[in-house]
């Protein structure tokens, strides 16, 4: 009898832990992240419907994912900002390698929830991580 009670209690605890491990979707402002972007002046970023200067050529598209562990004490927005910073760093790096000086039509998403906004981005958090994906079109912007 005692063994059955112990097994039932363990099963209940595991079920409760699994229920709490789900991802929660968030929408946060882009500005705090963009204001702190390190060394990205050579590749301009245009989110959603922001209009870039004249585009000389299009070079394809790229998607970069970020899945970062949450630090103890960080709130959801802080963790998501770290994930977005990492994904944008990788997007800019890919653009440089492919000789693009701009990325336009940038969208953020988590699974099927996508945001094409000039002001906000989509991210998901769980108890242990923050995750998102950024997608954009690589371009050469006419600088003349």
Tab-separated table of N, CA and C in Angstrom:
chain	number	residue	atom	x	y	z
A	1	UNK	N	0.821	-1.195	0.000
A	1	UNK	CA	0.000	0.000	0.000
A	1	UNK	C	0.862	1.255	0.000
A	2	UNK	N	1.904	1.260	0.835
A	2	UNK	CA	2.786	2.415	0.917
A	2	UNK	C	3.513	2.622	-0.408
A	3	UNK	N	3.891	1.524	-1.076
A	3	UNK	CA	4.573	1.602	-2.369
A	3	UNK	C	3.658	2.228	-3.420
A	4	UNK	N	2.392	1.837	-3.434
A	4	UNK	CA	1.435	2.408	-4.389
A	4	UNK	C	1.254	3.906	-4.166
A	5	UNK	N	1.204	4.320	-2.924
A	5	UNK	CA	1.066	5.745	-2.610
A	5	UNK	C	2.292	6.528	-3.063
A	6	UNK	N	3.466	5.942	-2.872
A	6	UNK	CA	4.709	6.595	-3.293
A	6	UNK	C	4.761	6.721	-4.807
A	7	UNK	N	4.387	5.661	-5.511
A	7	UNK	CA	4.378	5.686	-6.980
A	7	UNK	C	3.375	6.724	-7.480
A	8	UNK	N	2.209	6.767	-6.878
A	8	UNK	CA	1.191	7.739	-7.285
A	8	UNK	C	1.669	9.166	-7.041
A	9	UNK	N	2.323	9.400	-5.910
A	9	UNK	CA	2.831	10.743	-5.603
A	9	UNK	C	3.914	11.152	-6.595
A	10	UNK	N	4.794	10.214	-6.953
A	10	UNK	CA	5.852	10.512	-7.939
A	10	UNK	C	5.247	10.814	-9.304
A	11	UNK	N	4.255	10.034	-9.706
A	11	UNK	CA	3.607	10.260	-10.997
A	11	UNK	C	2.931	11.625	-11.031
A	12	UNK	N	2.288	11.988	-9.948
A	12	UNK	CA	1.630	13.291	-9.863
A	12	UNK	C	2.652	14.424	-9.929
A	13	UNK	N	3.772	14.263	-9.248
A	13	UNK	CA	4.824	15.286	-9.268
A	13	UNK	C	5.410	15.435	-10.667
A	14	UNK	N	5.640	14.327	-11.359
A	14	UNK	CA	6.167	14.390	-12.728
A	14	UNK	C	5.172	15.055	-13.670
A	15	UNK	N	3.900	14.741	-13.521
A	15	UNK	CA	2.878	15.360	-14.366
A	15	UNK	C	2.813	16.865	-14.126
A	16	UNK	N	2.910	17.279	-12.884
A	16	UNK	CA	2.888	18.714	-12.566
A	16	UNK	C	4.103	19.417	-13.142
A	17	UNK	N	5.263	18.775	-13.053
A	17	UNK	CA	6.481	19.377	-13.605
A	17	UNK	C	6.381	19.499	-15.120
A	18	UNK	N	5.864	18.473	-15.792
A	18	UNK	CA	5.724	18.516	-17.247
A	18	UNK	C	4.758	19.614	-17.665
A	19	UNK	N	3.695	19.802	-16.899
A	19	UNK	CA	2.725	20.850	-17.225
A	19	UNK	C	3.349	22.232	-17.120
A	20	UNK	N	4.263	22.420	-16.193
A	20	UNK	CA	4.893	23.723	-16.007
A	20	UNK	C	6.003	23.975	-17.026
A	21	UNK	N	6.439	22.943	-17.750
A	21	UNK	CA	7.565	23.080	-18.666
A	21	UNK	C	7.151	23.639	-20.020
A	22	UNK	N	5.885	23.899	-20.262
A	22	UNK	CA	5.421	24.396	-21.543
A	22	UNK	C	5.941	25.783	-21.853
A	23	UNK	N	5.943	26.102	-23.146
A	23	UNK	CA	6.406	27.418	-23.595
A	23	UNK	C	5.282	28.438	-23.514
A	24	UNK	N	5.655	29.659	-23.189
A	24	UNK	CA	4.708	30.770	-23.123
A	24	UNK	C	5.123	31.795	-24.171
A	25	UNK	N	4.194	32.162	-25.055
A	25	UNK	CA	4.473	33.156	-26.095
A	25	UNK	C	4.416	34.565	-25.531
A	26	UNK	N	5.316	35.409	-26.050
A	26	UNK	CA	5.367	36.808	-25.627
A	26	UNK	C	5.544	37.705	-26.846
A	27	UNK	N	5.148	38.944	-26.689
A	27	UNK	CA	5.452	39.998	-27.652
A	27	UNK	C	6.120	41.120	-26.863
A	28	UNK	N	7.352	41.462	-27.276
A	28	UNK	CA	8.120	42.488	-26.580
A	28	UNK	C	8.566	43.562	-27.565
A	29	UNK	N	8.863	44.766	-27.088
A	29	UNK	CA	9.317	45.845	-27.978
A	29	UNK	C	10.731	45.586	-28.507
A	30	UNK	N	10.932	45.933	-29.780
A	30	UNK	CA	12.245	45.795	-30.425
A	30	UNK	C	13.253	46.821	-29.920
A	31	UNK	N	12.788	48.027	-29.625
A	31	UNK	CA	13.680	49.156	-29.349
A	31	UNK	C	14.777	48.868	-28.325
A	32	UNK	N	14.473	48.275	-27.167
A	32	UNK	CA	15.562	48.040	-26.205
A	32	UNK	C	16.682	47.156	-26.758
A	33	UNK	N	16.328	46.222	-27.615
A	33	UNK	CA	17.343	45.342	-28.207
A	33	UNK	C	18.123	46.088	-29.279
A	34	UNK	N	17.425	46.795	-30.150
A	34	UNK	CA	18.097	47.499	-31.248
A	34	UNK	C	18.993	48.616	-30.732
A	35	UNK	N	18.616	49.229	-29.613
A	35	UNK	CA	19.433	50.304	-29.038
A	35	UNK	C	20.757	49.803	-28.477
A	36	UNK	N	20.858	48.513	-28.238
A	36	UNK	CA	22.084	47.964	-27.644
A	36	UNK	C	22.823	47.015	-28.575
A	37	UNK	N	22.489	47.030	-29.869
A	37	UNK	CA	23.153	46.139	-30.825
A	37	UNK	C	24.612	46.521	-30.999
A	38	UNK	N	25.520	45.575	-30.782
A	38	UNK	CA	26.948	45.865	-30.955
A	38	UNK	C	27.384	45.751	-32.410
A	39	UNK	N	28.174	46.692	-32.882
A	39	UNK	CA	28.874	46.631	-34.159
A	39	UNK	C	28.100	46.139	-35.354
A	40	UNK	N	26.969	46.716	-35.645
A	40	UNK	CA	26.200	46.260	-36.784
A	40	UNK	C	25.933	47.330	-37.810
A	41	UNK	N	26.687	48.405	-37.786
A	41	UNK	CA	26.421	49.527	-38.682
A	41	UNK	C	26.597	49.169	-40.153
A	42	UNK	N	27.382	48.137	-40.451
A	42	UNK	CA	27.629	47.779	-41.841
A	42	UNK	C	26.490	46.978	-42.457
A	43	UNK	N	25.574	46.452	-41.651
A	43	UNK	CA	24.407	45.725	-42.150
A	43	UNK	C	23.170	46.330	-41.484
A	44	UNK	N	22.391	47.067	-42.268
A	44	UNK	CA	21.184	47.714	-41.749
A	44	UNK	C	20.051	46.696	-41.627
A	45	UNK	N	19.240	46.849	-40.595
A	45	UNK	CA	18.112	45.953	-40.357
A	45	UNK	C	16.804	46.721	-40.497
A	46	UNK	N	15.870	46.151	-41.262
A	46	UNK	CA	14.559	46.762	-41.486
A	46	UNK	C	13.487	45.741	-41.131
A	47	UNK	N	12.741	46.030	-40.078
A	47	UNK	CA	11.723	45.113	-39.579
A	47	UNK	C	10.373	45.408	-40.205
A	48	UNK	N	9.598	44.342	-40.401
A	48	UNK	CA	8.235	44.488	-40.876
A	48	UNK	C	8.155	45.289	-42.152
A	49	UNK	N	7.393	46.377	-42.119
A	49	UNK	CA	7.173	47.188	-43.320
A	49	UNK	C	8.065	48.425	-43.376
A	50	UNK	N	9.103	48.486	-42.536
A	50	UNK	CA	10.027	49.624	-42.610
A	50	UNK	C	10.620	49.678	-44.015
A	51	UNK	N	10.694	50.877	-44.572
A	51	UNK	CA	11.161	51.042	-45.947
A	51	UNK	C	12.643	51.380	-45.979
A	52	UNK	N	13.435	50.531	-46.647
A	52	UNK	CA	14.863	50.830	-46.785
A	52	UNK	C	15.087	51.821	-47.918
A	53	UNK	N	16.295	52.383	-48.008
A	53	UNK	CA	16.638	53.153	-49.200
A	53	UNK	C	16.568	52.230	-50.420
A	54	UNK	N	16.871	52.754	-51.576
A	54	UNK	CA	16.773	51.971	-52.813
A	54	UNK	C	17.566	50.669	-52.712
A	55	UNK	N	16.915	49.565	-53.074
A	55	UNK	CA	17.561	48.254	-53.068
A	55	UNK	C	18.161	48.009	-54.447
A	56	UNK	N	19.486	47.824	-54.495
A	56	UNK	CA	20.180	47.585	-55.761
A	56	UNK	C	20.026	46.138	-56.212
A	57	UNK	N	20.073	45.189	-55.271
A	57	UNK	CA	19.892	43.777	-55.634
A	57	UNK	C	19.456	42.964	-54.425
A	58	UNK	N	18.749	41.880	-54.722
A	58	UNK	CA	18.311	40.959	-53.678
A	58	UNK	C	19.180	39.707	-53.749
A	59	UNK	N	19.553	39.192	-52.586
A	59	UNK	CA	20.496	38.076	-52.528
A	59	UNK	C	19.913	36.828	-51.870
A	60	UNK	N	18.615	36.762	-51.717
A	60	UNK	CA	18.003	35.605	-51.071
A	60	UNK	C	17.553	35.935	-49.660
A	61	UNK	N	17.264	34.896	-48.908
A	61	UNK	CA	16.794	35.108	-47.537
A	61	UNK	C	17.557	34.196	-46.581
A	62	UNK	N	17.402	34.472	-45.303
A	62	UNK	CA	18.051	33.665	-44.276
A	62	UNK	C	17.168	33.642	-43.038
A	63	UNK	N	17.264	32.548	-42.306
A	63	UNK	CA	16.601	32.411	-41.010
A	63	UNK	C	17.638	31.984	-39.990
A	64	UNK	N	17.584	32.597	-38.843
A	64	UNK	CA	18.493	32.254	-37.747
A	64	UNK	C	17.672	32.025	-36.486
A	65	UNK	N	17.954	30.929	-35.820
A	65	UNK	CA	17.263	30.581	-34.579
A	65	UNK	C	18.150	30.866	-33.382
A	66	UNK	N	17.520	31.147	-32.283
A	66	UNK	CA	18.246	31.302	-31.020
A	66	UNK	C	17.461	30.590	-29.930
A	67	UNK	N	18.165	29.785	-29.186
A	67	UNK	CA	17.602	29.072	-28.039
A	67	UNK	C	18.611	29.248	-26.920
A	68	UNK	N	18.321	30.146	-26.003
A	68	UNK	CA	19.298	30.480	-24.965
A	68	UNK	C	18.786	30.062	-23.588
A	69	UNK	N	19.678	29.517	-22.774
A	69	UNK	CA	19.265	29.166	-21.414
A	69	UNK	C	18.971	30.421	-20.600
A	70	UNK	N	17.974	30.325	-19.746
A	70	UNK	CA	17.634	31.463	-18.890
A	70	UNK	C	18.584	31.514	-17.714
A	71	UNK	N	19.011	32.710	-17.383
A	71	UNK	CA	19.853	32.910	-16.204
A	71	UNK	C	18.963	33.083	-14.985
A	72	UNK	N	19.467	32.634	-13.867
A	72	UNK	CA	18.716	32.756	-12.621
A	72	UNK	C	18.392	34.230	-12.364
A	73	UNK	N	17.144	34.509	-12.128
A	73	UNK	CA	16.727	35.868	-11.808
A	73	UNK	C	16.284	36.694	-13.007
A	74	UNK	N	16.588	36.239	-14.234
A	74	UNK	CA	16.160	36.991	-15.415
A	74	UNK	C	14.663	36.821	-15.638
A	75	UNK	N	13.994	37.914	-15.978
A	75	UNK	CA	12.583	37.820	-16.318
A	75	UNK	C	12.443	37.404	-17.784
A	76	UNK	N	11.200	37.203	-18.227
A	76	UNK	CA	10.951	36.740	-19.593
A	76	UNK	C	11.512	37.700	-20.634
A	77	UNK	N	11.295	39.000	-20.447
A	77	UNK	CA	11.748	39.968	-21.438
A	77	UNK	C	13.272	39.987	-21.543
A	78	UNK	N	13.962	39.939	-20.436
A	78	UNK	CA	15.424	39.927	-20.466
A	78	UNK	C	15.932	38.705	-21.222
A	79	UNK	N	15.359	37.546	-20.943
A	79	UNK	CA	15.771	36.319	-21.628
A	79	UNK	C	15.475	36.394	-23.122
A	80	UNK	N	14.314	36.919	-23.484
A	80	UNK	CA	13.966	37.052	-24.901
A	80	UNK	C	14.862	38.075	-25.591
A	81	UNK	N	15.207	39.153	-24.910
A	81	UNK	CA	16.117	40.144	-25.494
A	81	UNK	C	17.474	39.520	-25.805
A	82	UNK	N	17.955	38.653	-24.932
A	82	UNK	CA	19.227	37.952	-25.178
A	82	UNK	C	19.095	37.056	-26.411
A	83	UNK	N	17.982	36.338	-26.523
A	83	UNK	CA	17.765	35.465	-27.679
A	83	UNK	C	17.702	36.272	-28.973
A	84	UNK	N	16.980	37.400	-28.962
A	84	UNK	CA	16.889	38.222	-30.167
A	84	UNK	C	18.248	38.808	-30.532
A	85	UNK	N	18.998	39.260	-29.550
A	85	UNK	CA	20.337	39.798	-29.811
A	85	UNK	C	21.208	38.754	-30.499
A	86	UNK	N	21.159	37.528	-30.011
A	86	UNK	CA	21.951	36.449	-30.612
A	86	UNK	C	21.500	36.155	-32.040
A	87	UNK	N	20.196	36.071	-32.264
A	87	UNK	CA	19.685	35.765	-33.601
A	87	UNK	C	20.022	36.880	-34.590
A	88	UNK	N	19.927	38.140	-34.168
A	88	UNK	CA	20.268	39.256	-35.056
A	88	UNK	C	21.765	39.292	-35.345
A	89	UNK	N	22.583	38.952	-34.359
A	89	UNK	CA	24.030	38.870	-34.583
A	89	UNK	C	24.329	37.821	-35.661
A	90	UNK	N	23.681	36.666	-35.569
A	90	UNK	CA	23.890	35.603	-36.550
A	90	UNK	C	23.355	36.000	-37.922
A	91	UNK	N	22.222	36.703	-37.963
A	91	UNK	CA	21.653	37.167	-39.230
A	91	UNK	C	22.591	38.162	-39.903
A	92	UNK	N	23.128	39.093	-39.139
A	92	UNK	CA	24.085	40.063	-39.692
A	92	UNK	C	25.354	39.370	-40.177
A	93	UNK	N	25.822	38.404	-39.440
A	93	UNK	CA	27.022	37.665	-39.826
A	93	UNK	C	26.803	36.946	-41.156
A	94	UNK	N	25.661	36.306	-41.302
A	94	UNK	CA	25.329	35.623	-42.558
A	94	UNK	C	25.244	36.633	-43.701
A	95	UNK	N	24.646	37.778	-43.440
A	95	UNK	CA	24.533	38.822	-44.467
A	95	UNK	C	25.917	39.290	-44.916
A	96	UNK	N	26.821	39.496	-43.980
A	96	UNK	CA	28.188	39.931	-44.331
A	96	UNK	C	28.879	38.918	-45.230
A	97	UNK	N	28.780	37.647	-44.864
A	97	UNK	CA	29.418	36.581	-45.647
A	97	UNK	C	28.882	36.568	-47.080
A	98	UNK	N	27.629	36.927	-47.249
A	98	UNK	CA	26.998	36.917	-48.575
A	98	UNK	C	26.978	38.305	-49.221
A	99	UNK	N	27.790	39.210	-48.707
A	99	UNK	CA	28.015	40.546	-49.285
A	99	UNK	C	26.760	41.410	-49.324
A	100	UNK	N	25.884	41.237	-48.346
A	100	UNK	CA	24.699	42.091	-48.218
A	100	UNK	C	25.017	43.207	-47.225
A	101	UNK	N	24.438	44.374	-47.464
A	101	UNK	CA	24.600	45.466	-46.500
A	101	UNK	C	23.270	45.838	-45.848
A	102	UNK	N	22.266	44.993	-46.074
A	102	UNK	CA	20.968	45.210	-45.453
A	102	UNK	C	20.162	43.923	-45.380
A	103	UNK	N	19.273	43.872	-44.410
A	103	UNK	CA	18.307	42.782	-44.299
A	103	UNK	C	16.945	43.443	-44.138
A	104	UNK	N	16.029	43.131	-45.051
A	104	UNK	CA	14.711	43.760	-45.051
A	104	UNK	C	13.625	42.722	-44.748
A	105	UNK	N	12.429	43.212	-44.506
A	105	UNK	CA	11.271	42.346	-44.243
A	105	UNK	C	11.542	41.367	-43.101
A	106	UNK	N	12.205	41.826	-42.052
A	106	UNK	CA	12.545	40.928	-40.947
A	106	UNK	C	11.288	40.586	-40.157
A	107	UNK	N	11.126	39.283	-39.939
A	107	UNK	CA	10.017	38.758	-39.161
A	107	UNK	C	10.574	37.912	-38.029
A	108	UNK	N	9.837	37.830	-36.948
A	108	UNK	CA	10.213	36.957	-35.839
A	108	UNK	C	9.101	35.944	-35.642
A	109	UNK	N	9.495	34.761	-35.142
A	109	UNK	CA	8.453	33.764	-34.903
A	109	UNK	C	8.904	32.731	-33.887
A	110	UNK	N	7.913	32.056	-33.368
A	110	UNK	CA	8.112	30.856	-32.569
A	110	UNK	C	7.069	29.869	-33.052
A	111	UNK	N	7.528	28.751	-33.569
A	111	UNK	CA	6.675	27.758	-34.221
A	111	UNK	C	5.820	28.457	-35.286
A	112	UNK	N	4.506	28.358	-35.207
A	112	UNK	CA	3.657	28.944	-36.250
A	112	UNK	C	3.237	30.386	-35.968
A	113	UNK	N	3.610	30.936	-34.854
A	113	UNK	CA	3.238	32.312	-34.524
A	113	UNK	C	4.320	33.252	-35.030
A	114	UNK	N	3.980	34.029	-36.070
A	114	UNK	CA	4.951	34.933	-36.698
A	114	UNK	C	4.504	36.380	-36.522
A	115	UNK	N	5.478	37.264	-36.355
A	115	UNK	CA	5.225	38.697	-36.244
A	115	UNK	C	6.058	39.419	-37.288
A	116	UNK	N	5.406	40.258	-38.079
A	116	UNK	CA	6.093	41.111	-39.051
A	116	UNK	C	5.818	42.549	-38.638
A	117	UNK	N	6.427	42.961	-37.556
A	117	UNK	CA	6.136	44.255	-36.946
A	117	UNK	C	7.351	45.165	-36.993
A	118	UNK	N	7.082	46.462	-37.091
A	118	UNK	CA	8.148	47.467	-37.025
A	118	UNK	C	8.581	47.733	-35.582
A	119	UNK	N	7.753	47.333	-34.620
A	119	UNK	CA	7.988	47.744	-33.236
A	119	UNK	C	8.112	46.609	-32.219
A	120	UNK	N	7.606	45.423	-32.535
A	120	UNK	CA	7.578	44.328	-31.565
A	120	UNK	C	8.119	43.041	-32.172
A	121	UNK	N	8.477	42.113	-31.310
A	121	UNK	CA	8.922	40.799	-31.778
A	121	UNK	C	8.277	39.703	-30.941
A	122	UNK	N	8.246	38.502	-31.516
A	122	UNK	CA	7.668	37.331	-30.870
A	122	UNK	C	8.775	36.455	-30.320
A	123	UNK	N	8.562	35.952	-29.126
A	123	UNK	CA	9.526	35.074	-28.462
A	123	UNK	C	8.737	34.145	-27.546
A	124	UNK	N	9.333	33.017	-27.212
A	124	UNK	CA	8.710	32.114	-26.249
A	124	UNK	C	9.702	31.797	-25.142
A	125	UNK	N	9.170	31.632	-23.952
A	125	UNK	CA	10.001	31.244	-22.818
A	125	UNK	C	9.414	30.006	-22.154
A	126	UNK	N	10.304	29.257	-21.560
A	126	UNK	CA	9.914	28.163	-20.681
A	126	UNK	C	10.659	28.396	-19.379
A	127	UNK	N	10.569	27.471	-18.474
A	127	UNK	CA	11.273	27.666	-17.207
A	127	UNK	C	12.783	27.662	-17.392
A	128	UNK	N	13.270	27.070	-18.492
A	128	UNK	CA	14.712	26.958	-18.669
A	128	UNK	C	15.322	27.697	-19.832
A	129	UNK	N	14.504	28.232	-20.761
A	129	UNK	CA	15.090	28.830	-21.962
A	129	UNK	C	14.159	29.857	-22.589
A	130	UNK	N	14.751	30.643	-23.500
A	130	UNK	CA	13.998	31.552	-24.367
A	130	UNK	C	14.362	31.184	-25.798
A	131	UNK	N	13.386	31.252	-26.700
A	131	UNK	CA	13.644	30.827	-28.073
A	131	UNK	C	12.835	31.645	-29.062
A	132	UNK	N	13.418	31.821	-30.250
A	132	UNK	CA	12.745	32.487	-31.360
A	132	UNK	C	13.521	32.221	-32.641
A	133	UNK	N	12.939	32.642	-33.753
A	133	UNK	CA	13.609	32.575	-35.050
A	133	UNK	C	13.386	33.906	-35.746
A	134	UNK	N	14.432	34.432	-36.393
A	134	UNK	CA	14.297	35.638	-37.212
A	134	UNK	C	14.542	35.250	-38.663
A	135	UNK	N	13.762	35.851	-39.552
A	135	UNK	CA	13.885	35.604	-40.984
A	135	UNK	C	13.870	36.946	-41.689
A	136	UNK	N	14.715	37.088	-42.698
A	136	UNK	CA	14.740	38.327	-43.460
A	136	UNK	C	15.333	38.115	-44.837
A	137	UNK	N	15.158	39.114	-45.691
A	137	UNK	CA	15.662	39.081	-47.063
A	137	UNK	C	16.954	39.877	-47.143
A	138	UNK	N	18.007	39.231	-47.650
A	138	UNK	CA	19.314	39.872	-47.786
A	138	UNK	C	19.320	40.748	-49.028
A	139	UNK	N	19.812	41.970	-48.885
A	139	UNK	CA	19.833	42.902	-50.010
A	139	UNK	C	21.124	43.710	-50.013
A	140	UNK	N	21.399	44.257	-51.186
A	140	UNK	CA	22.424	45.288	-51.306
A	140	UNK	C	21.661	46.593	-51.465
A	141	UNK	N	21.863	47.491	-50.521
A	141	UNK	CA	21.198	48.791	-50.551
A	141	UNK	C	22.097	49.759	-51.292
A	142	UNK	N	21.502	50.480	-52.230
A	142	UNK	CA	22.246	51.468	-53.008
A	142	UNK	C	22.669	52.605	-52.087
A	143	UNK	N	23.973	52.796	-51.940
A	143	UNK	CA	24.486	53.832	-51.037
A	143	UNK	C	24.907	55.093	-51.776
A	144	UNK	N	24.623	55.182	-53.055
A	144	UNK	CA	25.010	56.362	-53.849
A	144	UNK	C	24.027	57.475	-53.683
